Short mmCIF file of C-alpha atoms in Angstrom, two decimals:
data_model
loop_
_atom_site.label_atom_id
_atom_site.label_comp_id
_atom_site.label_asym_id
_atom_site.label_seq_id
_atom_site.Cartn_x
_atom_site.Cartn_y
_atom_site.Cartn_z
CA MET S 1 -28.20 6.02 -52.36
CA LYS S 2 -26.84 4.18 -55.40
CA GLY S 3 -29.79 4.61 -57.67
CA LYS S 4 -33.07 6.37 -58.17
CA VAL S 5 -36.17 5.66 -60.21
CA GLU S 6 -39.03 7.85 -61.31
CA PHE S 7 -42.39 6.56 -62.52
CA ARG S 8 -44.63 8.56 -64.81
CA SER S 9 -47.60 7.53 -62.67
CA ASP S 10 -50.35 8.95 -64.86
CA TRP S 11 -49.33 6.57 -67.67
CA CYS S 12 -48.90 3.48 -65.44
CA LYS S 13 -51.37 0.67 -66.12
CA GLY S 14 -50.58 -1.19 -62.89
CA CYS S 15 -49.50 -4.33 -64.79
CA GLU S 16 -47.00 -5.24 -62.04
CA LEU S 17 -44.29 -6.56 -64.43
CA CYS S 18 -41.74 -4.31 -62.66
CA ILE S 19 -42.42 -5.78 -59.21
CA PRO S 20 -40.84 -9.30 -59.42
CA VAL S 21 -37.80 -8.12 -61.45
CA CYS S 22 -36.71 -5.65 -58.74
CA PRO S 23 -33.75 -7.31 -56.94
CA VAL S 24 -34.23 -5.19 -53.79
CA ASP S 25 -38.01 -5.61 -53.73
CA ILE S 26 -38.99 -1.97 -53.27
CA ILE S 27 -41.72 -1.57 -55.92
CA PHE S 28 -45.37 -1.92 -54.94
CA ILE S 29 -48.81 -1.00 -56.26
CA ASP S 30 -50.12 2.04 -54.43
CA GLU S 31 -53.78 1.24 -53.87
CA SER S 32 -54.36 4.59 -52.18
CA VAL S 33 -53.89 6.30 -55.55
CA THR S 34 -56.00 5.97 -58.71
CA ASN S 35 -54.51 7.63 -61.79
CA SER S 36 -56.39 9.33 -64.62
CA LYS S 37 -56.48 6.02 -66.55
CA GLY S 38 -58.23 4.36 -63.60
CA TYR S 39 -55.32 2.18 -62.48
CA HIS S 40 -53.47 1.94 -59.18
CA PRO S 41 -49.92 2.91 -60.24
CA ALA S 42 -46.65 1.25 -59.27
CA THR S 43 -44.45 3.21 -56.90
CA VAL S 44 -41.33 2.79 -54.76
CA SER S 45 -41.28 2.43 -50.98
CA GLU S 46 -37.66 2.85 -49.86
CA MET S 47 -35.81 4.71 -52.60
CA GLU S 48 -32.53 4.61 -50.63
CA LYS S 49 -32.38 0.85 -51.31
CA CYS S 50 -32.48 1.33 -55.11
CA ILE S 51 -29.31 0.13 -56.83
CA GLY S 52 -30.14 1.62 -60.24
CA CYS S 53 -30.09 -1.75 -62.03
CA ALA S 54 -32.82 -0.59 -64.47
CA ASN S 55 -34.58 -3.97 -64.57
CA CYS S 56 -37.90 -2.21 -63.94
CA GLY S 57 -37.23 0.24 -66.75
CA ARG S 58 -36.28 -2.46 -69.21
CA ILE S 59 -39.38 -4.60 -68.59
CA CYS S 60 -41.93 -1.75 -68.37
CA PRO S 61 -44.07 -2.18 -71.52
CA ASP S 62 -45.20 1.44 -71.36
CA SER S 63 -41.69 2.93 -70.93
CA ILE S 64 -42.79 5.10 -68.00
CA ILE S 65 -39.72 4.47 -65.81
CA THR S 66 -36.56 6.57 -65.80
CA VAL S 67 -33.57 5.22 -63.86
CA TRP S 68 -30.56 7.07 -62.48
CA ARG S 69 -27.36 5.62 -61.04
CA GLU S 70 -24.62 7.20 -58.98
CA LYS S 71 -21.87 8.64 -61.14
CA ARG S 72 -18.81 6.42 -61.08
CA VAL S 73 -15.91 8.37 -59.60
CA LYS S 74 -12.57 7.55 -61.17
CA LYS S 75 -9.86 6.43 -58.75
CA ALA S 76 -7.67 9.46 -59.45
CA GLU S 77 -10.46 11.81 -58.43
CA LYS S 78 -11.04 10.16 -55.07
CA MET Z 1 -24.23 12.92 -55.18
CA GLU Z 2 -24.25 13.29 -58.94
CA MET Z 3 -26.34 10.78 -60.84
CA ASP Z 4 -26.47 9.67 -64.47
CA VAL Z 5 -29.60 8.62 -66.30
CA VAL Z 6 -28.99 4.93 -67.05
CA TYR Z 7 -32.39 4.11 -68.51
CA GLN Z 8 -35.20 6.15 -70.03
CA LYS Z 9 -37.80 5.95 -72.77
CA SER Z 10 -36.00 5.52 -76.08
CA ALA Z 11 -35.65 8.51 -78.40
CA GLY Z 12 -36.92 6.10 -81.06
CA LEU Z 13 -40.39 6.21 -79.50
CA GLU Z 14 -42.81 9.13 -79.65
CA ASP Z 15 -43.80 10.69 -76.33
CA VAL Z 16 -47.32 9.25 -76.49
CA GLU Z 17 -49.17 6.59 -74.50
CA PHE Z 18 -49.41 3.07 -75.93
CA HIS Z 19 -52.94 1.74 -76.42
CA TYR Z 20 -51.89 -1.82 -75.48
CA CYS Z 21 -53.53 -3.71 -72.61
CA PRO Z 22 -51.73 -3.60 -69.21
CA GLY Z 23 -48.70 -5.90 -69.23
CA CYS Z 24 -48.84 -6.69 -72.96
CA THR Z 25 -45.31 -7.37 -74.17
CA HIS Z 26 -45.85 -5.51 -77.46
CA GLY Z 27 -44.59 -2.45 -75.54
CA ILE Z 28 -41.34 -4.22 -74.63
CA ILE Z 29 -40.76 -5.33 -78.23
CA HIS Z 30 -41.49 -1.81 -79.53
CA LYS Z 31 -38.84 -0.29 -77.32
CA LEU Z 32 -36.23 -2.93 -78.18
CA ILE Z 33 -36.64 -2.03 -81.86
CA ALA Z 34 -36.51 1.70 -81.05
CA GLU Z 35 -33.41 1.29 -78.86
CA VAL Z 36 -31.60 -0.75 -81.53
CA LEU Z 37 -32.41 1.76 -84.30
CA VAL Z 38 -31.15 4.62 -82.11
CA GLU Z 39 -27.98 2.73 -81.11
CA LEU Z 40 -27.21 1.93 -84.77
CA ASP Z 41 -27.96 5.57 -85.66
CA LEU Z 42 -30.56 4.40 -88.18
CA ILE Z 43 -33.72 5.90 -86.69
CA GLY Z 44 -33.67 8.87 -89.10
CA ASP Z 45 -33.17 6.57 -92.08
CA THR Z 46 -35.70 3.87 -91.32
CA ILE Z 47 -39.15 3.14 -92.70
CA GLY Z 48 -41.32 0.73 -90.74
CA VAL Z 49 -44.43 -1.04 -92.00
CA ALA Z 50 -47.22 -1.62 -89.47
CA PRO Z 51 -49.59 -4.59 -89.67
CA VAL Z 52 -53.26 -5.17 -89.05
CA GLY Z 53 -53.85 -6.48 -85.54
CA CYS Z 54 -53.06 -5.15 -82.09
CA ALA Z 55 -49.97 -3.37 -83.42
CA VAL Z 56 -51.95 -1.52 -86.10
CA PHE Z 57 -51.18 1.82 -84.42
CA ALA Z 58 -47.43 1.15 -84.37
CA TYR Z 59 -47.11 3.97 -86.90
CA ASP Z 60 -48.00 6.41 -84.12
CA TYR Z 61 -45.31 5.12 -81.76
CA PHE Z 62 -41.98 5.09 -83.61
CA THR Z 63 -40.11 8.29 -84.44
CA CYS Z 64 -38.98 6.90 -87.80
CA ASP Z 65 -41.20 7.06 -90.88
CA MET Z 66 -43.96 4.48 -90.89
CA HIS Z 67 -46.37 3.00 -93.42
CA GLU Z 68 -49.51 0.94 -92.93
CA ALA Z 69 -50.22 -2.21 -94.92
CA ALA Z 70 -53.33 -4.26 -95.67
CA HIS Z 71 -53.73 -7.36 -93.48
CA GLY Z 72 -50.73 -9.66 -93.97
CA ARG Z 73 -49.28 -7.60 -96.81
CA ALA Z 74 -46.56 -5.75 -94.88
CA PRO Z 75 -43.73 -7.75 -96.55
CA ALA Z 76 -45.09 -6.82 -100.00
CA VAL Z 77 -45.30 -3.12 -99.06
CA ALA Z 78 -41.83 -3.29 -97.48
CA THR Z 79 -40.51 -4.91 -100.67
CA GLY Z 80 -41.72 -1.95 -102.70
CA ILE Z 81 -40.26 0.59 -100.26
CA LYS Z 82 -36.88 -1.16 -100.06
CA ARG Z 83 -36.58 -1.57 -103.81
CA ALA Z 84 -37.49 2.07 -104.45
CA LEU Z 85 -35.29 3.35 -101.60
CA PRO Z 86 -32.53 0.74 -101.23
CA ASP Z 87 -30.47 2.95 -98.88
CA LYS Z 88 -33.21 3.04 -96.26
CA THR Z 89 -33.57 0.50 -93.46
CA VAL Z 90 -36.98 -1.13 -93.83
CA PHE Z 91 -38.76 -3.32 -91.32
CA THR Z 92 -42.17 -4.88 -90.89
CA TYR Z 93 -43.80 -5.47 -87.51
CA GLN Z 94 -46.36 -8.26 -87.70
CA GLY Z 95 -48.34 -10.51 -85.39
CA ASP Z 96 -49.09 -14.18 -85.86
CA GLY Z 97 -52.63 -13.62 -87.15
CA ASP Z 98 -51.20 -11.23 -89.72
CA LEU Z 99 -48.01 -13.03 -90.75
CA ALA Z 100 -48.81 -16.71 -90.20
CA ALA Z 101 -52.39 -16.74 -91.54
CA ILE Z 102 -53.60 -14.20 -94.09
CA GLY Z 103 -50.04 -13.09 -94.88
CA THR Z 104 -48.28 -16.47 -95.16
CA ALA Z 105 -47.74 -16.16 -98.92
CA GLU Z 106 -46.26 -12.67 -98.60
CA ILE Z 107 -43.73 -13.61 -95.93
CA VAL Z 108 -42.67 -16.86 -97.62
CA HIS Z 109 -42.13 -15.16 -100.95
CA ALA Z 110 -40.40 -12.10 -99.48
CA ALA Z 111 -37.97 -14.57 -97.88
CA MET Z 112 -37.68 -16.55 -101.12
CA ARG Z 113 -36.78 -13.41 -103.07
CA GLY Z 114 -34.24 -12.56 -100.38
CA GLU Z 115 -35.74 -9.10 -99.89
CA LYS Z 116 -33.33 -7.04 -97.82
CA ILE Z 117 -35.90 -6.23 -95.14
CA THR Z 118 -36.22 -7.12 -91.47
CA THR Z 119 -39.43 -8.61 -90.08
CA ILE Z 120 -40.23 -8.54 -86.38
CA PHE Z 121 -42.77 -11.34 -85.95
CA VAL Z 122 -44.71 -11.19 -82.69
CA ASN Z 123 -46.19 -14.58 -81.77
CA ASN Z 124 -48.79 -14.59 -78.98
CA THR Z 125 -50.73 -17.68 -80.15
CA ASN Z 126 -54.03 -15.93 -80.86
CA TYR Z 127 -55.80 -13.11 -82.68
CA GLY Z 128 -55.51 -10.53 -79.91
CA MET Z 129 -57.22 -7.47 -81.32
CA THR Z 130 -60.42 -9.22 -82.38
CA GLY Z 131 -60.92 -10.97 -79.05
CA GLY Z 132 -58.71 -14.04 -78.83
CA GLN Z 133 -59.73 -16.28 -81.72
CA MET Z 134 -57.69 -19.33 -82.76
CA ALA Z 135 -54.62 -18.51 -84.86
CA PRO Z 136 -52.41 -20.93 -86.81
CA THR Z 137 -49.98 -20.63 -83.88
CA THR Z 138 -52.50 -21.56 -81.14
CA LEU Z 139 -51.17 -24.44 -79.02
CA ILE Z 140 -52.83 -27.86 -78.94
CA GLY Z 141 -55.29 -27.80 -76.05
CA GLN Z 142 -55.15 -24.01 -75.68
CA LYS Z 143 -58.61 -22.57 -75.06
CA VAL Z 144 -59.56 -19.70 -77.36
CA THR Z 145 -62.91 -18.11 -78.18
CA THR Z 146 -63.33 -20.12 -81.40
CA ALA Z 147 -62.15 -23.38 -79.77
CA PRO Z 148 -63.61 -23.12 -76.26
CA LEU Z 149 -62.67 -26.71 -75.42
CA GLY Z 150 -59.11 -26.14 -76.65
CA ARG Z 151 -57.48 -26.56 -80.06
CA SER Z 152 -57.69 -30.17 -81.16
CA LYS Z 153 -55.04 -31.56 -83.49
CA GLU Z 154 -57.61 -33.74 -85.22
CA HIS Z 155 -59.76 -30.78 -86.28
CA TYR Z 156 -57.26 -27.97 -86.72
CA GLY Z 157 -53.80 -29.48 -87.09
CA SER Z 158 -50.71 -28.47 -85.14
CA PRO Z 159 -49.37 -24.96 -84.61
CA ILE Z 160 -47.32 -23.59 -87.50
CA LYS Z 161 -43.65 -22.96 -86.75
CA VAL Z 162 -42.74 -19.93 -88.78
CA SER Z 163 -39.03 -19.70 -87.92
CA GLU Z 164 -38.42 -23.38 -88.72
CA MET Z 165 -40.34 -23.08 -91.98
CA LEU Z 166 -38.58 -19.91 -93.19
CA ALA Z 167 -35.18 -21.30 -92.19
CA THR Z 168 -35.46 -23.74 -95.11
CA ILE Z 169 -35.51 -20.84 -97.60
CA GLU Z 170 -32.21 -19.88 -99.24
CA GLY Z 171 -33.00 -16.16 -99.48
CA ALA Z 172 -33.28 -15.90 -95.70
CA ALA Z 173 -30.06 -14.58 -94.15
CA TYR Z 174 -30.96 -14.67 -90.47
CA ILE Z 175 -33.87 -16.26 -88.59
CA GLU Z 176 -33.98 -16.37 -84.80
CA ARG Z 177 -36.71 -17.02 -82.23
CA VAL Z 178 -36.46 -15.11 -78.96
CA SER Z 179 -38.75 -14.34 -76.05
CA VAL Z 180 -39.34 -11.37 -73.74
CA HIS Z 181 -40.64 -13.31 -70.72
CA ASN Z 182 -37.70 -12.41 -68.43
CA MET Z 183 -34.70 -10.09 -68.22
CA ALA Z 184 -32.31 -12.53 -69.92
CA GLY Z 185 -34.83 -13.06 -72.70
CA ILE Z 186 -35.24 -9.30 -73.22
CA ILE Z 187 -31.46 -8.83 -73.51
CA ARG Z 188 -31.20 -11.77 -75.94
CA ALA Z 189 -34.12 -10.40 -77.99
CA LYS Z 190 -32.45 -7.01 -78.31
CA LYS Z 191 -29.20 -8.63 -79.51
CA ALA Z 192 -31.13 -10.62 -82.11
CA ILE Z 193 -32.98 -7.56 -83.40
CA LYS Z 194 -29.68 -5.66 -83.59
CA LYS Z 195 -28.05 -8.46 -85.57
CA ALA Z 196 -30.98 -8.54 -88.01
CA PHE Z 197 -30.74 -4.79 -88.69
CA GLN Z 198 -26.95 -4.98 -89.03
CA LEU Z 199 -27.28 -7.78 -91.60
CA GLN Z 200 -29.83 -5.73 -93.50
CA GLN Z 201 -27.29 -2.88 -93.59
CA GLU Z 202 -24.79 -5.29 -95.07
CA GLY Z 203 -27.30 -6.37 -97.71
CA ALA Z 204 -27.20 -9.98 -96.54
CA GLY Z 205 -30.81 -10.80 -97.41
CA PHE Z 206 -34.10 -11.38 -95.64
CA THR Z 207 -34.01 -11.32 -91.83
CA LEU Z 208 -36.75 -12.29 -89.38
CA ILE Z 209 -36.84 -12.28 -85.59
CA GLU Z 210 -39.77 -14.17 -84.07
CA VAL Z 211 -40.55 -12.84 -80.59
CA LEU Z 212 -42.72 -14.94 -78.25
CA SER Z 213 -45.12 -12.52 -76.63
CA THR Z 214 -47.91 -12.61 -74.07
CA CYS Z 215 -51.59 -11.76 -74.37
CA PRO Z 216 -52.73 -11.47 -70.73
CA THR Z 217 -56.21 -10.20 -71.62
CA ASN Z 218 -57.19 -12.99 -74.00
CA TRP Z 219 -55.30 -15.70 -72.13
CA GLY Z 220 -57.24 -14.68 -68.99
CA LEU Z 221 -54.09 -14.36 -66.88
CA THR Z 222 -52.40 -11.59 -64.92
CA PRO Z 223 -49.43 -10.10 -66.82
CA ASN Z 224 -46.88 -11.87 -64.59
CA ASP Z 225 -48.75 -15.19 -64.78
CA ALA Z 226 -48.82 -14.76 -68.55
CA LEU Z 227 -45.00 -14.53 -68.62
CA ASN Z 228 -44.84 -17.82 -66.69
CA TRP Z 229 -47.44 -19.40 -69.01
CA LEU Z 230 -45.30 -18.41 -71.98
CA GLN Z 231 -42.23 -20.02 -70.44
CA ASP Z 232 -44.02 -23.25 -69.45
CA ASN Z 233 -46.25 -23.74 -72.50
CA MET Z 234 -44.97 -21.81 -75.50
CA ILE Z 235 -41.21 -22.37 -75.33
CA PRO Z 236 -41.51 -26.21 -75.42
CA VAL Z 237 -43.54 -25.90 -78.66
CA PHE Z 238 -41.60 -22.94 -80.08
CA PRO Z 239 -37.98 -23.56 -78.97
CA LEU Z 240 -35.78 -20.47 -78.78
CA GLY Z 241 -32.65 -20.20 -80.87
CA VAL Z 242 -31.03 -19.28 -84.16
CA TYR Z 243 -32.66 -21.18 -87.03
CA ARG Z 244 -30.69 -19.73 -89.91
CA ASP Z 245 -27.55 -17.62 -90.01
CA ILE Z 246 -25.66 -17.35 -93.29
CA THR Z 247 -22.84 -15.49 -91.55
CA ALA Z 248 -22.17 -18.62 -89.45
CA GLU Z 249 -21.94 -20.75 -92.62
CA ASP Z 250 -19.25 -18.44 -94.01
CA LYS Z 251 -16.98 -19.05 -91.05
#
């Protein structure tokens, strides 16, 4: 796993802006869930594919996405 | 495996929900401003002026001090704040109905006086908050509630180009038009906003960044279709680029 994302689902408005900017195509709208705002929130299907590019975070108008990326290990520490 | 947070909500934004419609790019523009103010370590020393329009509640969203202005008068209020507190960073956040219609005189004269403020001008080609009426920036042929057959040039003239107009004014130090319709545009927009605030710090003069923005609700499009509509219809009429940069003339 190179990256990880977390969505604050109760604040998601289901606008879908994060979906086309994901280079590994793992974000989808979860129609089985309705949040307290009445929207189907965005979620991630196969987190192990996430590369931590943060495109979804940068485009999310409601700033509900936090992105992590694997710590870079310096050559000397390997 | 240890992981670092590489992206999260900016410390320049309050931990509250935005009231904006789903997919409205106001939220993207808000966080670019917040991120820039945090990166420049100015967030504790900044006073923003909110407009009338969709962004009227902007004062609830930024962690810096904020002030509200009467419709279109944000540059006048910002002028007063900056002149009384010249060490503070002062910005206005205004839409096209606010800045390019009722507030045209204020913005032109703030630029003419070379007020050392930064204006973030959000252009979405209509009056969003009141239900999508025609604005001075509405495109020819664009259907809006007050021109249901589309804006006609014969009746209403052509859309006003704020960046081009203000670029003719000597007091303006930096004028750029950017867009947030894709990742490259968002990165470019952030750079432009950063440059404007840096020039304000240097006392260079009036700075304005026009940001092309979407209005999915009033345009009647999904948020992603609205981004494409912006690219296909707005950018040809409102070309992106730097319209005035006094630092380039010095070189």
